[in-house]
Short mmCIF file of C-alpha atoms in Angstrom, two decimals:
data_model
loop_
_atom_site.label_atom_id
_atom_site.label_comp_id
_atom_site.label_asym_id
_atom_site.label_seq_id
_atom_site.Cartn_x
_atom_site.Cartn_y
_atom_site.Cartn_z
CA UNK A 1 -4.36 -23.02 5.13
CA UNK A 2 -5.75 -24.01 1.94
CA UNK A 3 -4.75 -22.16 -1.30
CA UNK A 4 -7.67 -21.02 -3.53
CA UNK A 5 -7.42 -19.43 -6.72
CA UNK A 6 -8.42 -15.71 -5.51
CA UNK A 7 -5.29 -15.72 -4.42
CA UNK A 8 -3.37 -12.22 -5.41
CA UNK A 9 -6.52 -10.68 -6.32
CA UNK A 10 -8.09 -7.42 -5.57
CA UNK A 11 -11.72 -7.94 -5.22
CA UNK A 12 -14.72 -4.76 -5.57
CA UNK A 13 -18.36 -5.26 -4.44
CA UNK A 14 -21.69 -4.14 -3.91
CA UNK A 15 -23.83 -4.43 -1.21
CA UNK A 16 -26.98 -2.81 -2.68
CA UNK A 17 -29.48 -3.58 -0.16
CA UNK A 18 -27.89 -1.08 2.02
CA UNK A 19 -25.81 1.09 -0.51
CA UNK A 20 -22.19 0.50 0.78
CA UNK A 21 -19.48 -0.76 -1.93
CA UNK A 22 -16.64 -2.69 -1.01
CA UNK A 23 -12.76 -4.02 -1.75
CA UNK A 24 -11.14 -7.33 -0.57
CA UNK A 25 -7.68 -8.23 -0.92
CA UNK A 26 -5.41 -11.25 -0.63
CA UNK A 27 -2.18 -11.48 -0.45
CA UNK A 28 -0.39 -14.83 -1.61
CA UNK A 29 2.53 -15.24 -3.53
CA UNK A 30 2.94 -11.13 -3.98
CA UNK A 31 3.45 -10.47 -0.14
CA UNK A 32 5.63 -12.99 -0.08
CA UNK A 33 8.22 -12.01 -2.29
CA UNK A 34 8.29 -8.49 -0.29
CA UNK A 35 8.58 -10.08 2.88
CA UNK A 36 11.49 -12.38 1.67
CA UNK A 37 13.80 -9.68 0.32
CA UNK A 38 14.32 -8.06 4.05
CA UNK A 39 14.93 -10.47 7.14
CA UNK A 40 12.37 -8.25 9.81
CA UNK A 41 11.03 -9.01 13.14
CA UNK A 42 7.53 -11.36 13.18
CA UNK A 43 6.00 -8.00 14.54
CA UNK A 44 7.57 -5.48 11.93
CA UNK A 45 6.64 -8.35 8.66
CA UNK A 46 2.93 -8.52 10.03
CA UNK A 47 2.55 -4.36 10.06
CA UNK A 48 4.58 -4.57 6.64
CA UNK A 49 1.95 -7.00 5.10
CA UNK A 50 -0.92 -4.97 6.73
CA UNK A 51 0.26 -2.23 5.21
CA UNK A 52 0.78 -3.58 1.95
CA UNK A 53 -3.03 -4.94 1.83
CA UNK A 54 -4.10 -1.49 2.59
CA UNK A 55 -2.16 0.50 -0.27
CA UNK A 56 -3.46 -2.46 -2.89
CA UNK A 57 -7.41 -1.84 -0.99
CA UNK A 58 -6.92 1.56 -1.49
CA UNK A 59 -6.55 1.37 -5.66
CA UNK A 60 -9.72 -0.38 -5.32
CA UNK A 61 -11.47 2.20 -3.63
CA UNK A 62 -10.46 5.40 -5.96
CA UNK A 63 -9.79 5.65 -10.09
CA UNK A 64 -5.69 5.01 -10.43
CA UNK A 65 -4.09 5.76 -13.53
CA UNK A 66 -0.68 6.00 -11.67
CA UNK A 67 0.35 4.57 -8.48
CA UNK A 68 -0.31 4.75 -4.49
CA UNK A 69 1.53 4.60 -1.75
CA UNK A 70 0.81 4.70 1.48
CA UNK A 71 3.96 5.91 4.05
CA UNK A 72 3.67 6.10 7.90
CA UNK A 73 6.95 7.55 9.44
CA UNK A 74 7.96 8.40 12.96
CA UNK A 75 11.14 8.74 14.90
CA UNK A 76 10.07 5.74 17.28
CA UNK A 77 10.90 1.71 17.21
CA UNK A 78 8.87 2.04 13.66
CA UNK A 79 10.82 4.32 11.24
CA UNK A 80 8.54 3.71 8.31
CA UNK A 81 6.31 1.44 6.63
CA UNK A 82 5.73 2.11 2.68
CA UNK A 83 3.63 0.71 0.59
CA UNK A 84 3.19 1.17 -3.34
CA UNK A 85 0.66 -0.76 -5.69
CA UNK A 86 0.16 0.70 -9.45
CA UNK A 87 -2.94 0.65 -11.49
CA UNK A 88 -1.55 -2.42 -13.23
CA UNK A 89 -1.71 -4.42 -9.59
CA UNK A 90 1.67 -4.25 -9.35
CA UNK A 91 3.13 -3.95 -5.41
CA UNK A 92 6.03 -3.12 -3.47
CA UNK A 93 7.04 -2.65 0.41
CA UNK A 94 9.77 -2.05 2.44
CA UNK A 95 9.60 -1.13 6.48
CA UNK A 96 12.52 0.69 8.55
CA UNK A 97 12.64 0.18 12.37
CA UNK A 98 15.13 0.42 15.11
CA UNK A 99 15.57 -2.45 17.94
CA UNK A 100 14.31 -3.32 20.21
CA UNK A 101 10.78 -3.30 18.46
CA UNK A 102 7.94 -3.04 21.32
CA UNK A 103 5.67 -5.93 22.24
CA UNK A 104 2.52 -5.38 20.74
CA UNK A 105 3.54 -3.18 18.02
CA UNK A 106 0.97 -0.66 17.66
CA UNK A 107 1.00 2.50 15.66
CA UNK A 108 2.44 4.86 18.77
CA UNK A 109 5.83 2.63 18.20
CA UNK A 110 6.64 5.34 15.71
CA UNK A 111 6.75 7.82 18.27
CA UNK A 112 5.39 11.62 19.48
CA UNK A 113 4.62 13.24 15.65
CA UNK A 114 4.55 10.69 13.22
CA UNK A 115 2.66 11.59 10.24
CA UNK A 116 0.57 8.61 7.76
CA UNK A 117 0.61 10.15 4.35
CA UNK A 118 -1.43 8.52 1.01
CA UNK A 119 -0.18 9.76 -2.15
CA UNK A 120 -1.67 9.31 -5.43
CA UNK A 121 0.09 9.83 -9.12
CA UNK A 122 -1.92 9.89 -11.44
CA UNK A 123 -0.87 10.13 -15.30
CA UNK A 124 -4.81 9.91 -17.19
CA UNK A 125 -4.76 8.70 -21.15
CA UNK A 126 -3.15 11.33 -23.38
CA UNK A 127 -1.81 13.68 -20.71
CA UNK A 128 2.36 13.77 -20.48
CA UNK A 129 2.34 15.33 -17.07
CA UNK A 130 0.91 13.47 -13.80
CA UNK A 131 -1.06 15.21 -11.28
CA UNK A 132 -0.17 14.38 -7.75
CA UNK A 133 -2.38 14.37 -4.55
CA UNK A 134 -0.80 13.53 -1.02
CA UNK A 135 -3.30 13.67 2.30
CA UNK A 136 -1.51 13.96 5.63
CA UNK A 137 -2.50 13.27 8.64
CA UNK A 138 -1.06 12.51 12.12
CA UNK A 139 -0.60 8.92 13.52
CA UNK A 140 -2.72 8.78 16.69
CA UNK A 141 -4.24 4.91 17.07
CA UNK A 142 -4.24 1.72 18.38
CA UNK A 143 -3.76 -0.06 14.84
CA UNK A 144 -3.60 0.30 11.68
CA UNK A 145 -6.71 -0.32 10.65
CA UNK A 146 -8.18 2.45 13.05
CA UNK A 147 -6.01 4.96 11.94
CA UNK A 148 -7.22 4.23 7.95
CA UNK A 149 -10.54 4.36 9.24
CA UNK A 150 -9.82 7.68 10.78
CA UNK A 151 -8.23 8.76 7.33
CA UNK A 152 -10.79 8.16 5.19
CA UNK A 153 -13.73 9.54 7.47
CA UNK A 154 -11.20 12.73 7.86
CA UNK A 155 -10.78 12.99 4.10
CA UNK A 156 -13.99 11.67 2.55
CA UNK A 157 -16.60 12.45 5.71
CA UNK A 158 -17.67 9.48 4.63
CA UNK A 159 -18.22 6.33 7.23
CA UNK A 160 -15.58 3.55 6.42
CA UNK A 161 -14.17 0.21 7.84
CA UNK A 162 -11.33 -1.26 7.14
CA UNK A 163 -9.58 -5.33 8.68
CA UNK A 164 -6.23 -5.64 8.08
CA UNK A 165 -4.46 -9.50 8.38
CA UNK A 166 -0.50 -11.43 8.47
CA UNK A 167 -1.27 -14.75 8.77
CA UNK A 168 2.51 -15.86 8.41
CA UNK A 169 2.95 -15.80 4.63
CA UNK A 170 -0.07 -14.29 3.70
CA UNK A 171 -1.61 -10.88 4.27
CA UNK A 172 -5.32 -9.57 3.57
CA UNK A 173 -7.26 -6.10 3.92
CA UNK A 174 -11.40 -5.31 3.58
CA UNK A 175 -12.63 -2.69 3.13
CA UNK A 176 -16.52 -1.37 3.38
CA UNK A 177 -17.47 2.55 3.14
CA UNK A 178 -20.82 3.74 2.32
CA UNK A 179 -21.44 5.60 -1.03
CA UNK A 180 -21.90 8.86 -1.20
CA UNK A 181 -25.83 9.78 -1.59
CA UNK A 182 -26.57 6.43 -0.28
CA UNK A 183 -29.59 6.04 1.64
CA UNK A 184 -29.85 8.14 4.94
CA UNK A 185 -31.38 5.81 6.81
CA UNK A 186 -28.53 4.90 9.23
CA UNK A 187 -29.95 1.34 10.04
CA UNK A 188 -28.11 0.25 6.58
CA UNK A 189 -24.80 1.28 7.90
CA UNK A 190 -25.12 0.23 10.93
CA UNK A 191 -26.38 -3.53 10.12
CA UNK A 192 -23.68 -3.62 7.86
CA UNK A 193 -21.10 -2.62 10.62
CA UNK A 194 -22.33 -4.94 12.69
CA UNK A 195 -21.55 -7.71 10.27
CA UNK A 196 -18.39 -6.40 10.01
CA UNK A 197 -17.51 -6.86 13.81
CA UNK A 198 -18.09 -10.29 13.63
CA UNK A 199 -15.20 -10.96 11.00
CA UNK A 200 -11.87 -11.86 12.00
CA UNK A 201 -8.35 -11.59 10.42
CA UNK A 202 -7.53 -15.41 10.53
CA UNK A 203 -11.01 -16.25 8.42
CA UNK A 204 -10.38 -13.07 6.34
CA UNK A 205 -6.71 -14.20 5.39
CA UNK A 206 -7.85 -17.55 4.82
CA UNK A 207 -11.77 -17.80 3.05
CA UNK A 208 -12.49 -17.69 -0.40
CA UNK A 209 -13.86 -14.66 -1.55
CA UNK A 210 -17.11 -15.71 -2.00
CA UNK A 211 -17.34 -18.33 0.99
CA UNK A 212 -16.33 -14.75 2.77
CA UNK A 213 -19.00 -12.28 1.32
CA UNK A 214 -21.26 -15.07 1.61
CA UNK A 215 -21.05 -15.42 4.89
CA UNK A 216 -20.92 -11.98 6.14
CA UNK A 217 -23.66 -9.91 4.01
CA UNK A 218 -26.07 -12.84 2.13
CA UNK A 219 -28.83 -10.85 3.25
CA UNK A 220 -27.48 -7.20 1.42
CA UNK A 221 -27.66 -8.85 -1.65
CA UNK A 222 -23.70 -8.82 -2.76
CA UNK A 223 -22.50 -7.97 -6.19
CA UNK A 224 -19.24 -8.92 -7.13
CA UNK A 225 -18.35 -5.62 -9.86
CA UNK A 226 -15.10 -6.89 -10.65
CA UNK A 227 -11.31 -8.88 -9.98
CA UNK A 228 -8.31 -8.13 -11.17
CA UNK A 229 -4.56 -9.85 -10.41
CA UNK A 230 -1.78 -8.20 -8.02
CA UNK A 231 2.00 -9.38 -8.10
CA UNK A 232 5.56 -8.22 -6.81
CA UNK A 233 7.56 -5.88 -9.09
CA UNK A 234 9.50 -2.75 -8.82
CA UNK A 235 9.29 0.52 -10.55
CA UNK A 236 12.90 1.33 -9.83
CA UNK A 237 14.79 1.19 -13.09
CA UNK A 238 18.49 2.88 -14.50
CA UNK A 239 16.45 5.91 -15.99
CA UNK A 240 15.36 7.00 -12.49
CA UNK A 241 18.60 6.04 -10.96
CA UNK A 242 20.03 8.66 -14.27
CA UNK A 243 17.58 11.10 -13.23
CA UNK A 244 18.56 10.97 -9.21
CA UNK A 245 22.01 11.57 -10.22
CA UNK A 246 21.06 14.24 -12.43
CA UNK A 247 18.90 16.03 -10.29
CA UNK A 248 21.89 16.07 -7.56
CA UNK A 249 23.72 18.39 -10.13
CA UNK A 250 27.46 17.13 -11.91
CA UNK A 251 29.95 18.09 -8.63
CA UNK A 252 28.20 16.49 -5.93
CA UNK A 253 26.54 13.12 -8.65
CA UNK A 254 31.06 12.91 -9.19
CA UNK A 255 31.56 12.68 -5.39
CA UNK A 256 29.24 8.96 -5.22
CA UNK A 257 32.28 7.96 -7.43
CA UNK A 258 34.59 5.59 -5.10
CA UNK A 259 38.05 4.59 -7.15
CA UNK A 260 35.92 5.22 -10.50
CA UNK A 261 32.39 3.47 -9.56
CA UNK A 262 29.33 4.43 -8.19
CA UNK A 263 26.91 1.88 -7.04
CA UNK A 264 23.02 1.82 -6.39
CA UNK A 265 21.35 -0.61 -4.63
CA UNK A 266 17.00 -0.86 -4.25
CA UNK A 267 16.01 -1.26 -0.89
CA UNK A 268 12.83 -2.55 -2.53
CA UNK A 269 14.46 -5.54 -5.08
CA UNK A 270 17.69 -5.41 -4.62
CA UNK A 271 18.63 -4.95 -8.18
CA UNK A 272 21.97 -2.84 -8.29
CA UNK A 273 22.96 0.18 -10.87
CA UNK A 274 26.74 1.03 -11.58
CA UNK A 275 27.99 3.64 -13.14
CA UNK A 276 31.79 4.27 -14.34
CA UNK A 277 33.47 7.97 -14.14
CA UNK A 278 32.98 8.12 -18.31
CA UNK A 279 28.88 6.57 -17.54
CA UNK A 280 28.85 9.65 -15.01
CA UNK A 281 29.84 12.02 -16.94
CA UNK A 282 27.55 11.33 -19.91
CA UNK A 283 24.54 12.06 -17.85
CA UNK A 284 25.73 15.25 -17.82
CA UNK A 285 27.24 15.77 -21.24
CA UNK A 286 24.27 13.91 -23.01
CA UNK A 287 21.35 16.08 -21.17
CA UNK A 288 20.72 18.69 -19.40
CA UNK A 289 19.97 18.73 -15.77
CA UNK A 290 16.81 18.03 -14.16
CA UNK A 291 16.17 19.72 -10.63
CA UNK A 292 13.28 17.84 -8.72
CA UNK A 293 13.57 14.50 -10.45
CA UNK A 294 12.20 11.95 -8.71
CA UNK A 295 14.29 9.96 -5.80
CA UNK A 296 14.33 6.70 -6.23
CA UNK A 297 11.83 4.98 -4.03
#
């Protein structure tokens, strides 16, 4: 595979011929560093980086002033798959799963009543509060791209497509849904789904942006609206570790302490948090509790 400098981008367009916008993502670097911090099956690491494309597609597709994650969970051979990219590009992924993991792994490997849920915080300029949003929806498809597809049509009544690609160490995601008050003639949605078909995940993981939109829609007259950079890092931090603790209340936060420490670890990074007894005890003595804080994840 050749390496091209779109790269760990996120990627909007227009096709304004036939009034459908547009998101491509690649996956470089960024997916691996989250595949590299958990040994997982070939199977589990390519649903992982699928799923990771998709949460980064999705800040594409809607205004995030927050985060979004996207979290499919079952009680199957696929526990959960999480995904998490901020408004500043920033991603994060972990998957849980249970051996033996079925051969192909499809969506039903998390089981009778799994739920895919797509939550978006949002904190806009000037407010001190975020607003939070969370769609739900069962898990009922063949992959992972269908079931977004389903999602988003669901949600937004709105036609959409979405490819989702692991090529070993890289991972990719398109997207294509038609605007809203676009033109009704259905022969402009339907072209463009037809161009769609004829992509594949191995040229979609591996062609340039451009070479790629070239190649597919030359004749809907692309316009590239705008790029921006993604990258590995973690939101976890000791302030939301000091919150968990805090929202757990002082008796049960003192019963994590083993012979005087308690210890933290991200599933995410890896990064660890300790705490003495005396570092325990100032959480409480220093502020008050706060019911609800956020879990670490």
């Amino acid at each position: 595979m050749k390496t091209h400098p779109d790269r760990d981008t996120l990627t909007r367009f227009l096709l304004e011929r036939s009034g459908v916008r547009g998101v491509v993502v690649h996956l470089d670097q960024t997916w691996r560093e989250i595949a590299g911090r958990t040994e997982y099956p070939l199977a589990v690491a390519a649903r992982l980086g699928e799923t990771c494309a998709a949460a980064a597609l999705f800040t594409g597709h809607a205004k995030i002033d927050g985060r979004l994650s996207v979290q499919l969970r079952g009680t199957g051979a696929l526990r959960t798959l999480f995904a998490e990219c901020t408004a500043a590009g920033t991603l994060r992924g972990i998957a849980q799963f249970q051996e033996p993991v079925p051969s192909p792994l499809t969506p039903r490997a998390f089981g009778p009543g799994s739920l895919m849920a797509i939550t978006i915080e949002s904190t806009p300029p000037g407010a001190t509060e975020s607003t939070r949003y969370q769609g739900l929806v069962s898990l009922d498809a063949d992959n992972l791209a269908e079931a977004f597809e389903s999602y988003f049509e669901q949600s937004e009544q709105l036609p959409t497509r979405v490819l989702l690609a692991t090529q070993g160490d890289r991972a990719a995601g398109i997207m294509l849904q038609k605007l809203p008050g676009a033109s009704p003639d259905p022969e402009d949605w339907n072209r463009c789904n037809a161009l769609f078909e004829t992509l594949g995940g191995e040229e979609l993981a591996d062609q340039p942006v451009t070479t790629l939109l070239h190649r597919l829609f030359h004749e809907e007259r692309v316009k590239l609206l705008d790029r921006r950079p993604l990258s590995f890092a973690c939101s976890c931090s000791r302030g939301r570790v000091e919150d968990m603790f805090r929202s757990l209340g002082a008796e049960e936060a003192r019963q994590a302490l083993v012979d005087g420490q308690a210890e933290v670890h991200c599933d995410f990074c890896g990064q660890a948090y300790r705490f003495d007894a005396e570092q325990m005890e100032a959480l409480f003595s220093l502020a008050p509790e706060a019911p609800g804080s956020e879990r670490l994840q």
